mmCIF file of C-alpha atoms in Angstrom:
data_model
loop_
_atom_site.group_PDB
_atom_site.id
_atom_site.type_symbol
_atom_site.label_atom_id
_atom_site.label_comp_id
_atom_site.label_asym_id
_atom_site.label_seq_id
_atom_site.Cartn_x
_atom_site.Cartn_y
_atom_site.Cartn_z
ATOM 1 C CA MET T 161 69.634 -47.814 42.256
ATOM 2 C CA ALA T 162 70.141 -44.901 39.842
ATOM 3 C CA ASP T 163 73.277 -42.816 39.860
ATOM 4 C CA PRO T 164 72.487 -39.392 41.357
ATOM 5 C CA LYS T 165 74.510 -37.783 38.585
ATOM 6 C CA ASP T 166 72.480 -39.480 35.829
ATOM 7 C CA PRO T 167 71.424 -36.627 33.489
ATOM 8 C CA ARG T 168 68.492 -38.547 32.032
ATOM 9 C CA SER T 169 64.932 -37.609 32.896
ATOM 10 C CA GLU T 170 62.765 -39.936 34.923
ATOM 11 C CA ALA T 171 60.825 -40.853 31.760
ATOM 12 C CA GLU T 172 64.029 -41.776 29.926
ATOM 13 C CA LYS T 173 65.147 -43.909 32.857
ATOM 14 C CA ALA T 174 61.722 -45.646 32.947
ATOM 15 C CA ARG T 175 61.861 -46.390 29.228
ATOM 16 C CA ALA T 176 65.372 -47.824 29.611
ATOM 17 C CA ASP T 177 64.175 -50.019 32.493
ATOM 18 C CA LEU T 178 61.225 -51.276 30.435
ATOM 19 C CA LYS T 179 63.479 -52.047 27.466
ATOM 20 C CA ARG T 180 65.987 -53.888 29.686
ATOM 21 C CA ASN T 181 63.189 -55.930 31.270
ATOM 22 C CA ASP T 182 61.831 -56.841 27.851
ATOM 23 C CA GLU T 183 65.254 -57.927 26.615
ATOM 24 C CA MET T 184 65.718 -60.118 29.718
ATOM 25 C CA GLY T 185 62.259 -61.622 29.354
ATOM 26 C CA LEU T 186 60.893 -60.034 32.508
ATOM 27 C CA ALA T 187 58.348 -57.797 30.802
ATOM 28 C CA VAL T 188 54.620 -58.327 31.165
ATOM 29 C CA PRO T 189 53.494 -60.418 28.164
ATOM 30 C CA GLU T 190 51.428 -58.508 25.593
ATOM 31 C CA SER T 191 48.583 -59.850 23.554
ATOM 32 C CA PRO T 192 49.059 -59.738 19.746
ATOM 33 C CA GLU T 193 46.749 -56.695 19.616
ATOM 34 C CA GLU T 194 48.897 -54.840 22.110
ATOM 35 C CA ALA T 195 52.153 -55.772 20.462
ATOM 36 C CA ARG T 196 51.121 -54.352 17.035
ATOM 37 C CA PRO T 197 51.350 -50.664 16.388
ATOM 38 C CA SER T 198 47.934 -49.032 16.666
ATOM 39 C CA VAL T 199 48.627 -46.592 13.846
ATOM 40 C CA THR T 200 49.822 -48.010 10.548
ATOM 41 C CA PRO T 201 49.782 -46.473 7.074
ATOM 42 C CA GLU T 202 46.533 -48.318 6.447
ATOM 43 C CA THR T 203 44.770 -47.141 9.617
ATOM 44 C CA PHE T 204 46.171 -43.623 9.330
ATOM 45 C CA GLY T 205 45.042 -43.267 5.739
ATOM 46 C CA GLU T 206 48.495 -43.042 4.136
ATOM 47 C CA ARG T 207 48.155 -43.316 0.386
ATOM 48 C CA THR T 208 51.619 -42.451 -0.897
ATOM 49 C CA ASP T 209 52.602 -45.990 -1.856
ATOM 50 C CA PRO T 210 52.397 -46.286 -5.663
ATOM 51 C CA GLY T 211 51.103 -49.840 -5.321
ATOM 52 C CA TYR T 212 48.269 -48.886 -2.996
ATOM 53 C CA GLU T 213 45.018 -50.548 -4.133
ATOM 54 C CA GLY T 214 42.646 -49.021 -1.650
ATOM 55 C CA PRO T 215 40.794 -50.457 1.363
ATOM 56 C CA VAL T 216 39.702 -54.083 1.427
ATOM 57 C CA ASP T 217 36.012 -52.984 1.373
ATOM 58 C CA ARG T 218 36.045 -51.187 -1.970
ATOM 59 C CA GLU T 219 32.363 -50.254 -1.786
ATOM 60 C CA SER T 220 32.971 -47.935 1.159
ATOM 61 C CA ARG T 221 35.557 -46.014 -0.850
ATOM 62 C CA ASP T 222 33.379 -45.629 -3.948
ATOM 63 C CA ASP T 223 30.405 -44.177 -2.021
ATOM 64 C CA PRO T 224 30.269 -40.399 -2.241
ATOM 65 C CA LEU T 225 30.561 -38.376 0.950
ATOM 66 C CA PRO T 226 27.248 -37.166 2.384
ATOM 67 C CA GLU T 227 26.353 -33.557 1.722
ATOM 68 C CA ALA T 228 27.135 -31.129 4.533
ATOM 69 C CA PRO T 229 24.020 -29.722 6.252
#
Protein backbone atom coordinates (compact mmCIF):
# COMPACT_ATOMS: atom_id res chain seq x y z
CA MET A 1 0.00 0.00 0.00
CA ALA A 2 1.30 3.46 -0.86
CA ASP A 3 2.46 5.88 1.78
CA PRO A 4 -0.17 8.67 2.15
CA LYS A 5 2.67 11.22 2.24
CA ASP A 6 4.13 10.05 -1.08
CA PRO A 7 4.49 13.22 -3.20
CA ARG A 8 4.49 11.37 -6.52
CA SER A 9 1.52 11.56 -8.86
CA GLU A 10 -0.60 8.49 -9.52
CA ALA A 11 1.00 8.18 -12.98
CA GLU A 12 4.51 8.22 -11.48
CA LYS A 13 3.51 5.55 -8.97
CA ALA A 14 2.00 3.41 -11.74
CA ARG A 15 5.17 3.70 -13.86
CA ALA A 16 7.29 2.71 -10.85
CA ASP A 17 5.03 -0.31 -10.23
CA LEU A 18 5.30 -1.39 -13.88
CA LYS A 19 9.09 -1.04 -13.82
CA ARG A 20 9.33 -3.01 -10.57
CA ASN A 21 7.11 -5.79 -11.98
CA ASP A 22 9.23 -5.93 -15.14
CA GLU A 23 12.46 -6.20 -13.13
CA MET A 24 10.98 -9.02 -11.03
CA GLY A 25 9.76 -10.86 -14.12
CA LEU A 26 6.08 -10.33 -13.30
CA ALA A 27 5.27 -8.11 -16.26
CA VAL A 28 3.02 -9.22 -19.10
CA PRO A 29 5.29 -10.57 -21.87
CA GLU A 30 5.53 -8.38 -24.96
CA SER A 31 5.87 -9.52 -28.52
CA PRO A 32 9.04 -8.36 -30.35
CA GLU A 33 6.95 -5.74 -32.17
CA GLU A 34 5.69 -4.31 -28.87
CA ALA A 35 9.12 -4.33 -27.25
CA ARG A 36 10.72 -2.24 -30.01
CA PRO A 37 10.27 1.51 -30.08
CA SER A 38 7.62 2.54 -32.58
CA VAL A 39 9.48 5.70 -33.58
CA THR A 40 13.11 5.36 -34.60
CA PRO A 41 15.32 7.73 -36.58
CA GLU A 42 14.47 5.69 -39.69
CA THR A 43 10.70 5.75 -39.19
CA PHE A 44 10.67 9.37 -38.08
CA GLY A 45 12.71 10.49 -41.08
CA GLU A 46 15.82 11.61 -39.20
CA ARG A 47 18.61 12.28 -41.71
CA THR A 48 21.32 13.91 -39.57
CA ASP A 49 23.64 10.90 -39.51
CA PRO A 50 26.54 11.61 -41.91
CA GLY A 51 26.58 7.93 -42.93
CA TYR A 52 22.88 7.85 -43.84
CA GLU A 53 22.41 6.10 -47.17
CA GLY A 54 18.67 6.60 -47.58
CA PRO A 55 15.75 4.19 -47.38
CA VAL A 56 16.13 0.57 -48.41
CA ASP A 57 13.76 1.11 -51.35
CA ARG A 58 15.80 3.72 -53.21
CA GLU A 59 13.29 4.04 -56.06
CA SER A 60 10.69 5.57 -53.75
CA ARG A 61 13.14 8.30 -52.73
CA ASP A 62 14.17 9.15 -56.29
CA ASP A 63 10.59 9.63 -57.52
CA PRO A 64 9.57 13.29 -57.58
CA LEU A 65 6.69 14.42 -55.39
CA PRO A 66 3.36 14.77 -57.21
CA GLU A 67 2.30 18.27 -58.16
CA ALA A 68 -0.12 19.96 -55.78
CA PRO A 69 -3.63 20.44 -57.23
